[in-house]
mmCIF file of C-alpha atoms and ligand atoms in Angstrom:
data_model
loop_
_atom_site.group_PDB
_atom_site.id
_atom_site.type_symbol
_atom_site.label_atom_id
_atom_site.label_comp_id
_atom_site.label_asym_id
_atom_site.label_seq_id
_atom_site.Cartn_x
_atom_site.Cartn_y
_atom_site.Cartn_z
ATOM 1 C CA MET A 1 -28.414 -9.760 -25.126
ATOM 2 C CA ASP A 2 -27.538 -8.018 -27.996
ATOM 3 C CA THR A 3 -23.985 -5.713 -28.453
ATOM 4 C CA LYS A 4 -23.775 -3.131 -30.056
ATOM 5 C CA ILE A 5 -20.291 -1.537 -30.900
ATOM 6 C CA ILE A 6 -21.283 2.615 -30.962
ATOM 7 C CA ASP A 7 -19.885 5.711 -32.418
ATOM 8 C CA PHE A 8 -20.319 7.963 -29.461
ATOM 9 C CA TYR A 9 -20.352 11.494 -31.238
ATOM 10 C CA GLY A 10 -22.144 10.196 -34.385
ATOM 11 C CA ASP A 11 -24.670 7.999 -32.585
ATOM 12 C CA ILE A 12 -26.837 10.319 -30.622
ATOM 13 C CA ASP A 13 -29.183 7.913 -29.997
ATOM 14 C CA GLY A 14 -26.622 5.111 -28.620
ATOM 15 C CA HIS A 15 -24.672 7.645 -27.285
ATOM 16 C CA ASN A 16 -27.929 8.871 -24.825
ATOM 17 C CA LYS A 17 -28.290 4.892 -24.456
ATOM 18 C CA CYS A 18 -24.942 4.220 -22.796
ATOM 19 C CA VAL A 19 -25.249 7.391 -20.579
ATOM 20 C CA GLU A 20 -28.699 6.046 -19.600
ATOM 21 C CA ASN A 21 -27.471 2.495 -19.036
ATOM 22 C CA ILE A 22 -24.778 4.118 -16.510
ATOM 23 C CA LYS A 23 -27.543 5.995 -14.574
ATOM 24 C CA ASN A 24 -29.851 2.622 -14.720
ATOM 25 C CA ASN A 25 -26.944 0.355 -12.563
ATOM 26 C CA GLU A 26 -25.837 -1.291 -15.858
ATOM 27 C CA VAL A 27 -22.764 -2.038 -17.543
ATOM 28 C CA VAL A 28 -20.919 0.081 -20.601
ATOM 29 C CA VAL A 29 -17.625 -0.999 -22.277
ATOM 30 C CA PHE A 30 -15.602 2.166 -22.986
ATOM 31 C CA PRO A 31 -12.346 3.436 -24.027
ATOM 32 C CA THR A 32 -9.461 4.905 -21.997
ATOM 33 C CA GLU A 33 -6.236 5.797 -22.940
ATOM 34 C CA THR A 34 -4.620 2.846 -21.625
ATOM 35 C CA VAL A 35 -7.179 0.022 -22.008
ATOM 36 C CA TYR A 36 -10.655 -0.499 -22.392
ATOM 37 C CA GLY A 37 -12.565 -0.510 -19.165
ATOM 38 C CA ILE A 38 -15.917 -2.405 -18.380
ATOM 39 C CA GLY A 39 -17.837 0.312 -16.520
ATOM 40 C CA ALA A 40 -20.401 0.645 -14.008
ATOM 41 C CA ASN A 41 -21.932 3.410 -11.512
ATOM 42 C CA ALA A 42 -18.952 3.375 -8.723
ATOM 43 C CA LEU A 43 -21.743 3.969 -6.401
ATOM 44 C CA SER A 44 -24.527 1.478 -6.889
ATOM 45 C CA ARG A 45 -23.989 -1.879 -5.526
ATOM 46 C CA GLU A 46 -26.075 -3.415 -8.070
ATOM 47 C CA GLY A 47 -23.888 -2.243 -11.217
ATOM 48 C CA ILE A 48 -21.071 -3.347 -9.730
ATOM 49 C CA LEU A 49 -21.721 -7.052 -8.847
ATOM 50 C CA LYS A 50 -22.678 -6.762 -12.998
ATOM 51 C CA ILE A 51 -19.196 -5.806 -13.370
ATOM 52 C CA PHE A 52 -17.934 -8.843 -11.484
ATOM 53 C CA LYS A 53 -20.432 -11.462 -13.508
ATOM 54 C CA VAL A 54 -19.552 -10.171 -16.747
ATOM 55 C CA LYS A 55 -16.208 -10.231 -16.362
ATOM 56 C CA ASN A 56 -15.937 -13.505 -14.140
ATOM 57 C CA ARG A 57 -13.926 -11.705 -11.523
ATOM 58 C CA ALA A 58 -13.059 -12.657 -8.097
ATOM 59 C CA LYS A 59 -14.971 -10.625 -5.767
ATOM 60 C CA ASP A 60 -12.057 -9.351 -3.690
ATOM 61 C CA ASN A 61 -10.121 -8.314 -6.698
ATOM 62 C CA PRO A 62 -11.171 -4.572 -6.040
ATOM 63 C CA LEU A 63 -12.145 -2.189 -9.323
ATOM 64 C CA ILE A 64 -10.269 1.208 -10.340
ATOM 65 C CA VAL A 65 -12.849 4.341 -9.429
ATOM 66 C CA HIS A 66 -12.728 6.589 -12.479
ATOM 67 C CA ILE A 67 -13.291 10.414 -12.064
ATOM 68 C CA CYS A 68 -13.766 13.352 -14.055
ATOM 69 C CA ASP A 69 -12.842 16.330 -11.911
ATOM 70 C CA PRO A 70 -9.769 16.016 -9.501
ATOM 71 C CA ASN A 71 -11.425 17.403 -6.914
ATOM 72 C CA ASP A 72 -13.775 14.760 -6.698
ATOM 73 C CA ILE A 73 -11.204 12.993 -4.646
ATOM 74 C CA SER A 74 -12.352 14.260 -1.065
ATOM 75 C CA ARG A 75 -15.921 13.189 -2.131
ATOM 76 C CA TYR A 76 -14.356 9.318 -2.306
ATOM 77 C CA ALA A 77 -11.377 9.233 -0.244
ATOM 78 C CA LYS A 78 -10.276 10.626 3.075
ATOM 79 C CA ASN A 79 -6.688 11.703 5.292
ATOM 80 C CA VAL A 80 -5.120 12.211 1.813
ATOM 81 C CA ASN A 81 -1.421 12.930 2.135
ATOM 82 C CA ASP A 82 -0.069 16.439 1.067
ATOM 83 C CA TYR A 83 2.337 15.046 -1.580
ATOM 84 C CA VAL A 84 -0.571 13.064 -3.303
ATOM 85 C CA TYR A 85 -2.124 16.567 -4.637
ATOM 86 C CA LYS A 86 1.304 16.957 -6.320
ATOM 87 C CA LEU A 87 1.075 13.791 -8.517
ATOM 88 C CA ILE A 88 -2.129 14.628 -9.216
ATOM 89 C CA ASP A 89 -1.122 17.935 -10.829
ATOM 90 C CA ARG A 90 1.208 16.414 -12.808
ATOM 91 C CA PHE A 91 -0.596 13.041 -13.910
ATOM 92 C CA TRP A 92 -4.166 13.511 -14.262
ATOM 93 C CA PRO A 93 -5.712 13.689 -16.406
ATOM 94 C CA GLY A 94 -3.641 10.304 -17.376
ATOM 95 C CA PRO A 95 -2.401 6.530 -16.624
ATOM 96 C CA LEU A 96 -1.764 6.850 -12.853
ATOM 97 C CA THR A 97 -4.003 5.059 -10.301
ATOM 98 C CA ILE A 98 -4.005 6.138 -6.636
ATOM 99 C CA ILE A 99 -5.228 4.078 -3.804
ATOM 100 C CA LEU A 100 -6.029 6.320 -0.777
ATOM 101 C CA ASN A 101 -7.948 5.814 2.519
ATOM 102 C CA LYS A 102 -11.962 5.434 0.866
ATOM 103 C CA ARG A 103 -15.056 6.800 2.398
ATOM 104 C CA GLY A 104 -18.226 5.449 3.297
ATOM 105 C CA ILE A 105 -19.636 6.272 -0.086
ATOM 106 C CA ILE A 106 -17.655 3.772 -1.701
ATOM 107 C CA PRO A 107 -19.505 0.402 -1.297
ATOM 108 C CA ASN A 108 -17.159 -2.313 -0.058
ATOM 109 C CA GLU A 109 -17.923 -4.488 -3.351
ATOM 110 C CA VAL A 110 -15.849 -1.901 -5.053
ATOM 111 C CA THR A 111 -13.025 -2.317 -3.149
ATOM 112 C CA GLY A 112 -13.070 -6.136 -2.385
ATOM 113 C CA GLY A 113 -13.672 -5.438 1.204
ATOM 114 C CA MET A 114 -10.462 -3.225 1.897
ATOM 115 C CA ASN A 115 -10.284 0.204 3.411
ATOM 116 C CA THR A 116 -9.319 1.768 0.434
ATOM 117 C CA VAL A 117 -10.350 2.895 -3.158
ATOM 118 C CA ALA A 118 -8.273 3.213 -6.250
ATOM 119 C CA LEU A 119 -9.121 6.977 -7.953
ATOM 120 C CA ARG A 120 -7.868 7.485 -11.629
ATOM 121 C CA MET A 121 -8.454 10.585 -13.711
ATOM 122 C CA PRO A 122 -8.495 8.874 -17.518
ATOM 123 C CA ASN A 123 -7.248 11.390 -20.204
ATOM 124 C CA HIS A 124 -9.704 10.605 -22.941
ATOM 125 C CA LYS A 125 -12.253 12.576 -24.435
ATOM 126 C CA ILE A 126 -14.809 9.881 -24.394
ATOM 127 C CA ALA A 127 -14.328 8.707 -20.695
ATOM 128 C CA LEU A 128 -14.718 11.889 -19.185
ATOM 129 C CA ASP A 129 -17.773 12.837 -21.060
ATOM 130 C CA LEU A 130 -19.503 9.611 -20.355
ATOM 131 C CA ILE A 131 -18.524 10.053 -16.520
ATOM 132 C CA ARG A 132 -19.741 13.675 -16.407
ATOM 133 C CA GLU A 133 -22.930 13.009 -18.401
ATOM 134 C CA SER A 134 -23.614 10.094 -16.055
ATOM 135 C CA GLY A 135 -23.377 12.148 -13.187
ATOM 136 C CA CYS A 136 -21.115 9.799 -10.831
ATOM 137 C CA PRO A 137 -18.134 8.188 -10.785
ATOM 138 C CA ILE A 138 -17.261 4.929 -12.972
ATOM 139 C CA ALA A 139 -15.888 1.574 -11.279
ATOM 140 C CA ALA A 140 -14.020 -0.057 -14.433
ATOM 141 C CA PRO A 141 -11.896 -3.010 -14.771
ATOM 142 C CA SER A 142 -9.875 -3.706 -17.697
ATOM 143 C CA ALA A 143 -12.396 -4.870 -20.624
ATOM 144 C CA ASN A 144 -11.605 -8.559 -20.810
ATOM 145 C CA ILE A 145 -13.071 -12.101 -19.374
ATOM 146 C CA SER A 146 -10.532 -12.296 -16.345
ATOM 147 C CA GLY A 147 -7.402 -14.088 -17.282
ATOM 148 C CA ARG A 148 -7.247 -12.795 -20.680
ATOM 149 C CA PRO A 149 -5.209 -10.123 -22.359
ATOM 150 C CA SER A 150 -6.758 -6.289 -21.543
ATOM 151 C CA GLY A 151 -9.134 -5.090 -24.452
ATOM 152 C CA THR A 152 -7.029 -2.467 -26.248
ATOM 153 C CA ASN A 153 -9.927 -1.997 -29.285
ATOM 154 C CA ALA A 154 -13.514 -2.569 -29.743
ATOM 155 C CA LYS A 155 -13.314 -5.568 -31.434
ATOM 156 C CA ARG A 156 -11.166 -7.625 -29.292
ATOM 157 C CA CYS A 157 -13.547 -6.303 -25.953
ATOM 158 C CA PHE A 158 -16.420 -7.835 -28.723
ATOM 159 C CA ASP A 159 -14.609 -10.937 -28.634
ATOM 160 C CA ASP A 160 -14.783 -11.264 -25.080
ATOM 161 C CA LEU A 161 -17.809 -9.788 -23.751
ATOM 162 C CA CYS A 162 -20.166 -10.231 -26.943
ATOM 163 C CA GLY A 163 -23.606 -11.058 -25.213
ATOM 164 C CA LYS A 164 -22.555 -9.964 -21.980
ATOM 165 C CA VAL A 165 -23.099 -6.133 -22.431
ATOM 166 C CA GLY A 166 -25.646 -3.992 -24.012
ATOM 167 C CA PHE A 167 -22.974 -1.180 -25.827
ATOM 168 C CA ILE A 168 -19.154 -1.107 -26.712
ATOM 169 C CA ILE A 169 -18.236 2.377 -27.241
ATOM 170 C CA ASP A 170 -15.758 2.678 -30.168
ATOM 171 C CA GLY A 171 -12.367 4.858 -29.259
ATOM 172 C CA ASP A 172 -9.978 2.942 -31.907
ATOM 173 C CA GLN A 173 -6.652 1.376 -30.368
ATOM 174 C CA SER A 174 -5.839 2.703 -26.959
ATOM 175 C CA ASP A 175 -2.922 4.878 -27.423
ATOM 176 C CA ILE A 176 -0.689 3.520 -24.589
ATOM 177 C CA GLY A 177 -2.132 -0.267 -24.309
ATOM 178 C CA ILE A 178 -1.348 -1.127 -20.801
ATOM 179 C CA GLU A 179 -2.837 -0.342 -17.817
ATOM 180 C CA SER A 180 -2.602 2.308 -15.745
ATOM 181 C CA THR A 181 0.656 2.475 -12.849
ATOM 182 C CA VAL A 182 -0.968 1.738 -9.132
ATOM 183 C CA ILE A 183 0.417 3.623 -6.667
ATOM 184 C CA ASP A 184 -0.695 3.274 -2.985
ATOM 185 C CA CYS A 185 -0.699 6.839 -1.361
ATOM 186 C CA THR A 186 -1.720 5.805 1.757
ATOM 187 C CA SER A 187 1.666 6.044 3.411
ATOM 188 C CA ALA A 188 4.536 8.541 4.208
ATOM 189 C CA TYR A 189 5.412 8.435 0.923
ATOM 190 C CA PRO A 190 4.268 6.657 -2.244
ATOM 191 C CA ILE A 191 4.332 2.952 -2.939
ATOM 192 C CA LEU A 192 4.059 1.588 -6.796
ATOM 193 C CA LEU A 193 2.073 -1.627 -6.762
ATOM 194 C CA ARG A 194 1.683 -2.165 -10.253
ATOM 195 C CA PRO A 195 4.220 -0.559 -13.052
ATOM 196 C CA GLY A 196 2.694 1.058 -16.226
ATOM 197 C CA TYR A 197 3.237 4.135 -18.638
ATOM 198 C CA ILE A 198 4.079 6.193 -15.849
ATOM 199 C CA THR A 199 7.594 4.843 -14.576
ATOM 200 C CA VAL A 200 9.133 5.439 -10.596
ATOM 201 C CA ASP A 201 11.502 7.320 -12.050
ATOM 202 C CA SER A 202 8.936 9.959 -13.345
ATOM 203 C CA ILE A 203 7.248 9.665 -10.307
ATOM 204 C CA ARG A 204 10.563 10.669 -8.288
ATOM 205 C CA GLU A 205 10.644 13.477 -10.244
ATOM 206 C CA VAL A 206 8.067 15.032 -8.051
ATOM 207 C CA ILE A 207 8.053 12.730 -5.073
ATOM 208 C CA PRO A 208 11.765 11.653 -4.399
ATOM 209 C CA GLU A 209 10.613 9.339 -1.738
ATOM 210 C CA ALA A 210 8.703 6.887 -3.532
ATOM 211 C CA CYS A 211 9.607 3.427 -4.127
ATOM 212 C CA ILE A 212 8.461 0.382 -5.767
ATOM 213 C CA TYR A 213 6.895 -2.744 -4.281
ATOM 214 C CA ASP A 214 9.374 -5.520 -3.815
ATOM 215 C CA LYS A 215 7.293 -8.020 -4.630
ATOM 216 C CA ILE A 216 5.787 -6.429 -8.120
ATOM 217 C CA ASN A 217 7.234 -9.324 -10.211
ATOM 218 C CA GLU A 218 7.377 -12.291 -8.052
ATOM 219 C CA LYS A 219 5.228 -15.104 -8.671
ATOM 220 C CA PHE A 220 2.359 -14.811 -6.314
ATOM 221 C CA VAL A 221 2.721 -17.371 -3.351
ATOM 222 C CA GLY A 222 1.167 -16.303 -0.242
ATOM 223 C CA ASP A 223 -2.708 -14.881 0.778
ATOM 224 C CA ASN A 224 -2.413 -11.674 0.921
ATOM 225 C CA PRO A 225 -0.447 -9.617 -1.607
ATOM 226 C CA ILE A 226 -0.661 -5.961 -0.911
ATOM 227 C CA SER A 227 -2.906 -5.680 -4.112
ATOM 228 C CA PRO A 228 -4.849 -8.293 -4.743
ATOM 229 C CA GLY A 229 -4.358 -8.348 -8.487
ATOM 230 C CA LEU A 230 -1.230 -9.516 -7.945
ATOM 231 C CA LYS A 231 -2.366 -13.150 -7.463
ATOM 232 C CA TYR A 232 -4.547 -13.709 -9.999
ATOM 233 C CA LYS A 233 -3.814 -14.916 -13.652
ATOM 234 C CA HIS A 234 -3.364 -12.508 -16.094
ATOM 235 C CA TYR A 235 -3.254 -11.734 -19.716
ATOM 236 C CA ALA A 236 -2.608 -15.490 -21.049
ATOM 237 C CA PRO A 237 -2.609 -16.133 -24.572
ATOM 238 C CA GLN A 238 -4.169 -20.307 -24.920
ATOM 239 C CA GLY A 239 -0.750 -21.456 -26.023
ATOM 240 C CA ASP A 240 1.920 -22.200 -23.555
ATOM 241 C CA MET A 241 4.374 -19.230 -23.482
ATOM 242 C CA VAL A 242 8.158 -18.787 -22.697
ATOM 243 C CA ILE A 243 10.347 -15.579 -22.588
ATOM 244 C CA LEU A 244 13.781 -16.202 -23.775
ATOM 245 C CA LYS A 245 16.617 -13.957 -22.757
ATOM 246 C CA GLY A 246 19.212 -14.312 -25.027
ATOM 247 C CA ASN A 247 20.615 -13.250 -28.288
ATOM 248 C CA ILE A 248 18.678 -14.238 -31.896
ATOM 249 C CA PHE A 249 20.974 -16.858 -32.432
ATOM 250 C CA SER A 250 20.623 -18.488 -29.543
ATOM 251 C CA ILE A 251 16.804 -18.267 -29.803
ATOM 252 C CA GLU A 252 17.586 -20.055 -33.126
ATOM 253 C CA ASN A 253 19.053 -22.498 -31.460
ATOM 254 C CA TYR A 254 16.233 -22.984 -28.827
ATOM 255 C CA ILE A 255 13.870 -23.297 -31.858
ATOM 256 C CA LYS A 256 15.617 -26.047 -33.507
ATOM 257 C CA ASP A 257 15.622 -28.426 -30.194
ATOM 258 C CA ILE A 258 12.225 -27.881 -29.644
ATOM 259 C CA GLY A 259 10.675 -26.917 -32.660
ATOM 260 C CA SER A 260 9.536 -30.742 -33.495
ATOM 261 C CA LYS A 261 7.285 -30.500 -30.757
ATOM 262 C CA TYR A 262 4.632 -28.158 -31.410
ATOM 263 C CA LYS A 263 2.166 -27.573 -34.610
ATOM 264 C CA THR A 264 2.403 -23.645 -34.578
ATOM 265 C CA ILE A 265 5.221 -21.286 -33.083
ATOM 266 C CA GLY A 266 4.261 -17.558 -32.498
ATOM 267 C CA ILE A 267 7.442 -15.443 -31.862
ATOM 268 C CA LEU A 268 7.079 -11.876 -30.605
ATOM 269 C CA CYS A 269 9.860 -9.821 -31.866
ATOM 270 C CA ILE A 270 11.012 -6.451 -32.226
ATOM 271 C CA ASP A 271 10.783 -4.715 -35.903
ATOM 272 C CA GLU A 272 14.586 -5.090 -35.892
ATOM 273 C CA HIS A 273 14.414 -9.098 -36.065
ATOM 274 C CA TYR A 274 11.743 -9.543 -38.189
ATOM 275 C CA ASP A 275 13.666 -10.601 -41.245
ATOM 276 C CA PHE A 276 15.809 -12.590 -39.045
ATOM 277 C CA TYR A 277 13.016 -14.990 -37.520
ATOM 278 C CA LYS A 278 11.590 -14.483 -41.577
ATOM 279 C CA SER A 279 14.182 -16.629 -43.047
ATOM 280 C CA LEU A 280 14.326 -19.477 -40.188
ATOM 281 C CA ASN A 281 10.837 -19.486 -41.287
ATOM 282 C CA LYS A 282 11.672 -20.619 -44.607
ATOM 283 C CA ASN A 283 14.933 -22.773 -43.381
ATOM 284 C CA LEU A 284 13.754 -24.714 -40.531
ATOM 285 C CA ASN A 285 10.782 -26.263 -42.683
ATOM 286 C CA LEU A 286 8.340 -25.471 -39.146
ATOM 287 C CA ASP A 287 5.326 -23.184 -38.685
ATOM 288 C CA LEU A 288 6.573 -20.273 -37.235
ATOM 289 C CA ARG A 289 4.243 -17.257 -37.138
ATOM 290 C CA VAL A 290 6.434 -14.268 -36.742
ATOM 291 C CA ILE A 291 4.669 -10.944 -34.941
ATOM 292 C CA VAL A 292 6.303 -7.736 -34.651
ATOM 293 C CA LEU A 293 5.176 -6.223 -31.093
ATOM 294 C CA GLY A 294 7.119 -2.633 -32.302
ATOM 295 C CA SER A 295 10.570 -0.665 -33.036
ATOM 296 C CA LYS A 296 13.038 -0.976 -29.899
ATOM 297 C CA TYR A 297 13.234 2.707 -30.595
ATOM 298 C CA ASN A 298 9.092 3.476 -29.979
ATOM 299 C CA LYS A 299 8.157 2.322 -26.403
ATOM 300 C CA LEU A 300 4.900 3.092 -27.204
ATOM 301 C CA GLU A 301 4.379 1.315 -29.502
ATOM 302 C CA ILE A 302 5.786 -1.704 -28.012
ATOM 303 C CA SER A 303 3.226 -0.801 -25.021
ATOM 304 C CA ARG A 304 0.375 0.112 -27.446
ATOM 305 C CA ASN A 305 0.448 -3.590 -29.258
ATOM 306 C CA LEU A 306 1.429 -5.420 -26.673
ATOM 307 C CA PHE A 307 -2.268 -7.164 -25.984
ATOM 308 C CA GLU A 308 -3.351 -7.345 -29.266
ATOM 309 C CA CYS A 309 0.011 -9.402 -30.318
ATOM 310 C CA LEU A 310 -1.059 -11.611 -27.440
ATOM 311 C CA ARG A 311 -4.845 -12.045 -29.258
ATOM 312 C CA LYS A 312 -3.214 -12.571 -32.533
ATOM 313 C CA PHE A 313 -1.229 -15.545 -31.353
ATOM 314 C CA ASP A 314 -4.799 -17.265 -30.579
ATOM 315 C CA ASP A 315 -5.857 -15.897 -33.419
ATOM 316 C CA LEU A 316 -3.376 -17.848 -35.399
ATOM 317 C CA ARG A 317 -3.953 -20.764 -33.039
ATOM 318 C CA CYS A 318 -0.032 -21.331 -32.150
ATOM 319 C CA ASP A 319 0.307 -23.707 -29.419
ATOM 320 C CA PHE A 320 3.246 -22.615 -28.263
ATOM 321 C CA ILE A 321 4.873 -19.038 -28.010
ATOM 322 C CA ILE A 322 8.314 -17.847 -28.009
ATOM 323 C CA SER A 323 8.839 -14.058 -27.092
ATOM 324 C CA GLU A 324 12.016 -11.865 -26.994
ATOM 325 C CA CYS A 325 13.077 -10.328 -23.612
ATOM 326 C CA PHE A 326 12.470 -6.819 -24.352
ATOM 327 C CA TYR A 327 13.751 -4.811 -21.465
ATOM 328 C CA GLU A 328 16.696 -5.787 -18.997
ATOM 329 C CA ASP A 329 14.582 -4.054 -15.893
ATOM 330 C CA PHE A 330 12.068 -6.398 -14.986
ATOM 331 C CA SER A 331 9.626 -4.080 -13.326
ATOM 332 C CA ASN A 332 9.025 -2.388 -16.681
ATOM 333 C CA ALA A 333 5.638 -2.415 -17.543
ATOM 334 C CA VAL A 334 5.996 -4.374 -20.388
ATOM 335 C CA MET A 335 7.677 -6.718 -19.127
ATOM 336 C CA ASN A 336 6.102 -6.994 -16.389
ATOM 337 C CA ARG A 337 2.721 -8.019 -18.172
ATOM 338 C CA LEU A 338 4.868 -10.608 -20.715
ATOM 339 C CA LEU A 339 6.014 -12.011 -17.409
ATOM 340 C CA LYS A 340 2.611 -12.734 -16.179
ATOM 341 C CA ALA A 341 1.551 -14.071 -19.442
ATOM 342 C CA ALA A 342 4.250 -16.346 -19.578
ATOM 343 C CA SER A 343 3.230 -17.546 -16.182
ATOM 344 C CA TYR A 344 6.967 -16.328 -15.072
ATOM 345 C CA ASN A 345 8.147 -18.743 -17.637
ATOM 346 C CA MET A 346 11.781 -16.931 -18.660
ATOM 347 C CA ILE A 347 14.885 -19.247 -19.571
ATOM 348 C CA SER A 348 18.294 -17.166 -20.308
ATOM 349 C CA LEU A 349 19.982 -18.888 -22.782
HETATM 350 O O1 TXA B 1 -5.348 1.733 -16.907
HETATM 351 C C1 TXA B 1 -5.902 1.025 -16.118
HETATM 352 O O2 TXA B 1 -5.729 0.925 -15.029
HETATM 353 C C2 TXA B 1 -7.800 0.500 -16.406
HETATM 354 C C3 TXA B 1 -8.451 1.030 -17.154
HETATM 355 C C4 TXA B 1 -9.982 0.724 -17.386
HETATM 356 O O3 TXA B 1 -8.760 2.556 -16.672
HETATM 357 N N1 TXA B 1 -8.059 -0.444 -15.595
HETATM 358 C C5 TXA B 1 -7.740 -1.649 -14.810
HETATM 359 O O4 TXA B 1 -8.221 -2.058 -13.679
HETATM 360 O O5 TXA B 1 -6.496 -2.097 -15.667
HETATM 361 P P1 TXA B 1 -7.968 -3.660 -13.516
HETATM 362 O O6 TXA B 1 -9.383 -3.828 -12.673
HETATM 363 O O7 TXA B 1 -8.019 -4.857 -14.229
HETATM 364 O O8 TXA B 1 -6.905 -3.271 -12.413
HETATM 365 C C6 TXA B 1 -6.942 -2.668 -11.186
HETATM 366 C C7 TXA B 1 -5.552 -3.160 -10.018
HETATM 367 C C8 TXA B 1 -5.750 -4.560 -10.080
HETATM 368 O O9 TXA B 1 -4.521 -4.935 -9.794
HETATM 369 C C9 TXA B 1 -6.592 -4.106 -8.478
HETATM 370 O O10 TXA B 1 -5.673 -5.214 -7.496
HETATM 371 C C10 TXA B 1 -5.972 -2.912 -8.115
HETATM 372 O O11 TXA B 1 -5.579 -2.056 -9.334
HETATM 373 N N2 TXA B 1 -6.437 -2.248 -7.080
HETATM 374 C C11 TXA B 1 -7.556 -1.284 -7.236
HETATM 375 N N3 TXA B 1 -8.327 -0.796 -5.967
HETATM 376 C C12 TXA B 1 -7.026 -1.496 -4.914
HETATM 377 C C13 TXA B 1 -6.729 -1.200 -3.651
HETATM 378 N N4 TXA B 1 -7.964 -0.339 -3.008
HETATM 379 N N5 TXA B 1 -5.570 -1.765 -3.087
HETATM 380 C C14 TXA B 1 -5.054 -2.044 -3.840
HETATM 381 N N6 TXA B 1 -4.857 -2.608 -5.057
HETATM 382 C C15 TXA B 1 -6.041 -2.191 -5.606
HETATM 383 MG MG1 MG B 2 -7.240 -5.935 -15.787
#
């Protein structure tokens, strides 16, 4: 299959073909404010099965259904708790996915057989126009091959999905860069299942009883996690990865100890530490590749760059990757993704 990257508002023919594809139960890659998604008509089994196939995704890992109007929740969900409307008022359109009891119109293939459905109204003009013009909700997981870092620009989606999808709609670099916060709203109070840009503290400003699922950052061991996404390998770059919790001097010593074992070592650090690692590179006679995640003063920059940086280490063929520990709070969304990328390999120095 030929894969085209298109400009949604500049290429009228491409635009119409994308809308037609969704209507015809084909998949289309589109941008959102969090990460890119591989979308198909959420009401069509045929379309949904194509998403699982293209992504090589486990069938029991349910998809998020994207809608363009908050009023649509009553079409797809039932027994909606009153507090849900407060969350929607405050956070939609935006990076918050809400788990509700599903109605029969949502195929079981979307929800991995569960009787709940994940709904989100993205804050992105292209995504909203695509949903509206297609006339159906769009189910979409992140646009990457399962296990890889999520795609946050059209080029990275192309790298993973070239030949497997007809169209990738270009929407520049995703603003937020990590996937939406997922919150289970089927109980008397909300439970945060996946951290994202919207934090539990900001949710508590609306619903003070909101809590965090207590196993959110535990390496998965059992069979039945509350959210199936918790049990799969995620975001992994090709080289082995470790998160080092310690100051730059202890990290320097660590690099001196292990450096000779690897050909090319990647370092993921804050902007403020770049010069330090660069000078190490000169002094140690190792092949260190230093990549800056962002400034410690700019949280959005740090989340926006995360997946792109993880993919750069693959471009540089790093066989070992050392990441600084960017936040002390491990329920922080960036740390949650990093821990998964490193298969929970973290060392306190
Ligand atoms: O920002 C995002 O959420 C992006 C963009 C494209 O919207 N999408 C995304 O989808 O990250 P995906 O499939 O990569 O992650 C969906 C997560 C998974 O962890 C899945 O297990 C969870 O949502 N999920 C979906 N439906 C669920 C349900 N009914 N109950 C519990 N967890 C659910
Ligand atoms: Mg994903």
